[in-house]
Amino acid sequence: MSASEKINAILGIDEPYKAPQRIMEVVTGDERDSVYNAFLEAHEYDVSHDWFHEYFEDENAERKKKKQDFTPSCLSKLASELVGYGSGIVYEPSAGTGGMLIKRWDSERKRHHPFDYKPSFQWFVAEDMSDRAIPFLLLNLSIRGCNANVLHIDSLTRRCKAAYLVENVTDDMLAFSDVVELPKNRKREEAFDIKEWVDKW
């Protein structure tokens, strides 16, 4: 079974174009834990890289319309090394499915003893405008127990479709994070420099 077929089977879909909608159902639904555990098992619990990089780029990327092309894993690793280590806020304005954030998260957690690392050591602020990438990004952050704000936004115009909170409420590195869509209100506009809420680009 190919990697793409494996992902489709875990999600219970027959065509890759159905993946984004199905993933949104999973990250906010009751079957999250069972699907997440199936992904972890299928990837032998190796969470050090983005499992969906090739799947997304081959099946869901909008190269013509939005000029999407993802950073290769080796460059993501290099960038995380160049930026340096340390806890705090990590900002990614064109996060895609989260490959660079995963490398940054992985580098930081490996600097600590497994029993000492806490998800609260890092907070991610991730932005992307792709309807197709956002679900993969939310899954990638929440399955790793990260804490983040994810904005479905055009980072240049600051026009925003949705804002999400990804939160590991137990601060346990082995726990999954909850994903909640935040209210579209003035408080969020001020917090994230949102100029306008939109339904479509």
PDB file of N, CA and C in Angstrom, residues 133-170:
ATOM      1  N   ALA A 133      -4.718  23.549   3.015  1.00  0.00           N
ATOM      2  CA  ALA A 133      -3.587  23.324   3.922  1.00  0.00           C
ATOM      3  C   ALA A 133      -3.969  23.430   5.391  1.00  0.00           C
ATOM      4  N   ILE A 134      -4.877  24.327   5.730  1.00  0.00           N
ATOM      5  CA  ILE A 134      -5.219  24.579   7.135  1.00  0.00           C
ATOM      6  C   ILE A 134      -5.604  23.300   7.893  1.00  0.00           C
ATOM      7  N   PRO A 135      -6.449  22.424   7.362  1.00  0.00           N
ATOM      8  CA  PRO A 135      -6.773  21.202   8.113  1.00  0.00           C
ATOM      9  C   PRO A 135      -5.543  20.343   8.410  1.00  0.00           C
ATOM     10  N   PHE A 136      -4.636  20.198   7.440  1.00  0.00           N
ATOM     11  CA  PHE A 136      -3.410  19.424   7.659  1.00  0.00           C
ATOM     12  C   PHE A 136      -2.547  20.083   8.736  1.00  0.00           C
ATOM     13  N   LEU A 137      -2.470  21.402   8.723  1.00  0.00           N
ATOM     14  CA  LEU A 137      -1.703  22.148   9.707  1.00  0.00           C
ATOM     15  C   LEU A 137      -2.275  21.927  11.112  1.00  0.00           C
ATOM     16  N   LEU A 138      -3.587  22.017  11.240  1.00  0.00           N
ATOM     17  CA  LEU A 138      -4.223  21.796  12.539  1.00  0.00           C
ATOM     18  C   LEU A 138      -3.962  20.380  13.051  1.00  0.00           C
ATOM     19  N   LEU A 139      -4.064  19.399  12.163  1.00  0.00           N
ATOM     20  CA  LEU A 139      -3.796  18.014  12.559  1.00  0.00           C
ATOM     21  C   LEU A 139      -2.341  17.856  12.994  1.00  0.00           C
ATOM     22  N   ASN A 140      -1.421  18.383  12.200  1.00  0.00           N
ATOM     23  CA  ASN A 140      -0.003  18.234  12.513  1.00  0.00           C
ATOM     24  C   ASN A 140       0.365  18.834  13.861  1.00  0.00           C
ATOM     25  N   LEU A 141      -0.193  19.981  14.198  1.00  0.00           N
ATOM     26  CA  LEU A 141       0.107  20.607  15.481  1.00  0.00           C
ATOM     27  C   LEU A 141      -0.590  19.889  16.634  1.00  0.00           C
ATOM     28  N   SER A 142      -1.842  19.522  16.446  1.00  0.00           N
ATOM     29  CA  SER A 142      -2.592  18.929  17.554  1.00  0.00           C
ATOM     30  C   SER A 142      -2.176  17.496  17.864  1.00  0.00           C
ATOM     31  N   ILE A 143      -1.770  16.729  16.848  1.00  0.00           N
ATOM     32  CA  ILE A 143      -1.357  15.347  17.108  1.00  0.00           C
ATOM     33  C   ILE A 143      -0.032  15.322  17.878  1.00  0.00           C
ATOM     34  N   ARG A 144       0.741  16.384  17.776  1.00  0.00           N
ATOM     35  CA  ARG A 144       2.021  16.485  18.476  1.00  0.00           C
ATOM     36  C   ARG A 144       1.883  17.176  19.831  1.00  0.00           C
ATOM     37  N   GLY A 145       0.673  17.536  20.192  1.00  0.00           N
ATOM     38  CA  GLY A 145       0.439  18.154  21.499  1.00  0.00           C
ATOM     39  C   GLY A 145       0.930  19.578  21.612  1.00  0.00           C
ATOM     40  N   CYS A 146       1.044  20.270  20.492  1.00  0.00           N
ATOM     41  CA  CYS A 146       1.535  21.654  20.496  1.00  0.00           C
ATOM     42  C   CYS A 146       0.458  22.626  20.978  1.00  0.00           C
ATOM     43  N   ASN A 147       0.923  23.800  21.373  1.00  0.00           N
ATOM     44  CA  ASN A 147       0.044  24.926  21.666  1.00  0.00           C
ATOM     45  C   ASN A 147       0.230  25.952  20.560  1.00  0.00           C
ATOM     46  N   ALA A 148      -0.876  26.462  20.021  1.00  0.00           N
ATOM     47  CA  ALA A 148      -0.750  27.370  18.877  1.00  0.00           C
ATOM     48  C   ALA A 148      -2.012  28.183  18.654  1.00  0.00           C
ATOM     49  N   ASN A 149      -1.806  29.279  17.949  1.00  0.00           N
ATOM     50  CA  ASN A 149      -2.896  29.976  17.278  1.00  0.00           C
ATOM     51  C   ASN A 149      -2.671  29.765  15.797  1.00  0.00           C
ATOM     52  N   VAL A 150      -3.695  29.314  15.103  1.00  0.00           N
ATOM     53  CA  VAL A 150      -3.618  29.093  13.663  1.00  0.00           C
ATOM     54  C   VAL A 150      -4.634  30.019  13.004  1.00  0.00           C
ATOM     55  N   LEU A 151      -4.138  30.830  12.090  1.00  0.00           N
ATOM     56  CA  LEU A 151      -5.001  31.779  11.390  1.00  0.00           C
ATOM     57  C   LEU A 151      -5.137  31.379   9.934  1.00  0.00           C
ATOM     58  N   HIS A 152      -6.384  31.272   9.489  1.00  0.00           N
ATOM     59  CA  HIS A 152      -6.685  31.034   8.075  1.00  0.00           C
ATOM     60  C   HIS A 152      -6.791  32.419   7.460  1.00  0.00           C
ATOM     61  N   ILE A 153      -5.643  32.940   7.042  1.00  0.00           N
ATOM     62  CA  ILE A 153      -5.547  34.370   6.759  1.00  0.00           C
ATOM     63  C   ILE A 153      -4.615  34.642   5.583  1.00  0.00           C
ATOM     64  N   ASP A 154      -4.869  35.742   4.897  1.00  0.00           N
ATOM     65  CA  ASP A 154      -3.916  36.282   3.932  1.00  0.00           C
ATOM     66  C   ASP A 154      -2.963  37.156   4.752  1.00  0.00           C
ATOM     67  N   SER A 155      -1.734  36.718   4.921  1.00  0.00           N
ATOM     68  CA  SER A 155      -0.786  37.398   5.809  1.00  0.00           C
ATOM     69  C   SER A 155      -0.442  38.810   5.348  1.00  0.00           C
ATOM     70  N   LEU A 156      -0.642  39.118   4.071  1.00  0.00           N
ATOM     71  CA  LEU A 156      -0.328  40.454   3.568  1.00  0.00           C
ATOM     72  C   LEU A 156      -1.473  41.434   3.783  1.00  0.00           C
ATOM     73  N   THR A 157      -2.682  41.038   3.406  1.00  0.00           N
ATOM     74  CA  THR A 157      -3.824  41.949   3.537  1.00  0.00           C
ATOM     75  C   THR A 157      -4.474  41.870   4.913  1.00  0.00           C
ATOM     76  N   ARG A 158      -4.185  40.805   5.656  1.00  0.00           N
ATOM     77  CA  ARG A 158      -4.758  40.531   6.984  1.00  0.00           C
ATOM     78  C   ARG A 158      -6.267  40.289   6.916  1.00  0.00           C
ATOM     79  N   ARG A 159      -6.754  39.833   5.760  1.00  0.00           N
ATOM     80  CA  ARG A 159      -8.144  39.387   5.638  1.00  0.00           C
ATOM     81  C   ARG A 159      -8.181  37.938   6.103  1.00  0.00           C
ATOM     82  N   CYS A 160      -9.122  37.608   6.984  1.00  0.00           N
ATOM     83  CA  CYS A 160      -9.090  36.330   7.691  1.00  0.00           C
ATOM     84  C   CYS A 160     -10.406  35.570   7.573  1.00  0.00           C
ATOM     85  N   LYS A 161     -10.299  34.271   7.310  1.00  0.00           N
ATOM     86  CA  LYS A 161     -11.485  33.409   7.262  1.00  0.00           C
ATOM     87  C   LYS A 161     -11.813  32.810   8.622  1.00  0.00           C
ATOM     88  N   ALA A 162     -10.767  32.442   9.385  1.00  0.00           N
ATOM     89  CA  ALA A 162     -11.006  31.797  10.683  1.00  0.00           C
ATOM     90  C   ALA A 162      -9.743  31.857  11.529  1.00  0.00           C
ATOM     91  N   ALA A 163      -9.939  31.797  12.840  1.00  0.00           N
ATOM     92  CA  ALA A 163      -8.831  31.740  13.802  1.00  0.00           C
ATOM     93  C   ALA A 163      -9.085  30.554  14.729  1.00  0.00           C
ATOM     94  N   TYR A 164      -8.041  29.794  14.992  1.00  0.00           N
ATOM     95  CA  TYR A 164      -8.163  28.584  15.813  1.00  0.00           C
ATOM     96  C   TYR A 164      -7.204  28.626  16.992  1.00  0.00           C
ATOM     97  N   LEU A 165      -7.634  28.034  18.088  1.00  0.00           N
ATOM     98  CA  LEU A 165      -6.781  27.793  19.239  1.00  0.00           C
ATOM     99  C   LEU A 165      -6.475  26.306  19.260  1.00  0.00           C
ATOM    100  N   VAL A 166      -5.188  25.969  19.278  1.00  0.00           N
ATOM    101  CA  VAL A 166      -4.738  24.592  19.430  1.00  0.00           C
ATOM    102  C   VAL A 166      -4.090  24.539  20.808  1.00  0.00           C
ATOM    103  N   GLU A 167      -4.677  23.781  21.728  1.00  0.00           N
ATOM    104  CA  GLU A 167      -4.228  23.850  23.121  1.00  0.00           C
ATOM    105  C   GLU A 167      -4.087  22.477  23.753  1.00  0.00           C
ATOM    106  N   ASN A 168      -2.919  22.255  24.339  1.00  0.00           N
ATOM    107  CA  ASN A 168      -2.651  21.052  25.118  1.00  0.00           C
ATOM    108  C   ASN A 168      -2.990  21.403  26.564  1.00  0.00           C
ATOM    109  N   VAL A 169      -4.214  21.141  26.961  1.00  0.00           N
ATOM    110  CA  VAL A 169      -4.712  21.613  28.254  1.00  0.00           C
ATOM    111  C   VAL A 169      -4.022  20.947  29.438  1.00  0.00           C
ATOM    112  N   THR A 170      -3.470  19.753  29.244  1.00  0.00           N
ATOM    113  CA  THR A 170      -2.789  19.046  30.334  1.00  0.00           C
ATOM    114  C   THR A 170      -1.298  19.351  30.392  1.00  0.00           C
TER     115      THR A 170
END
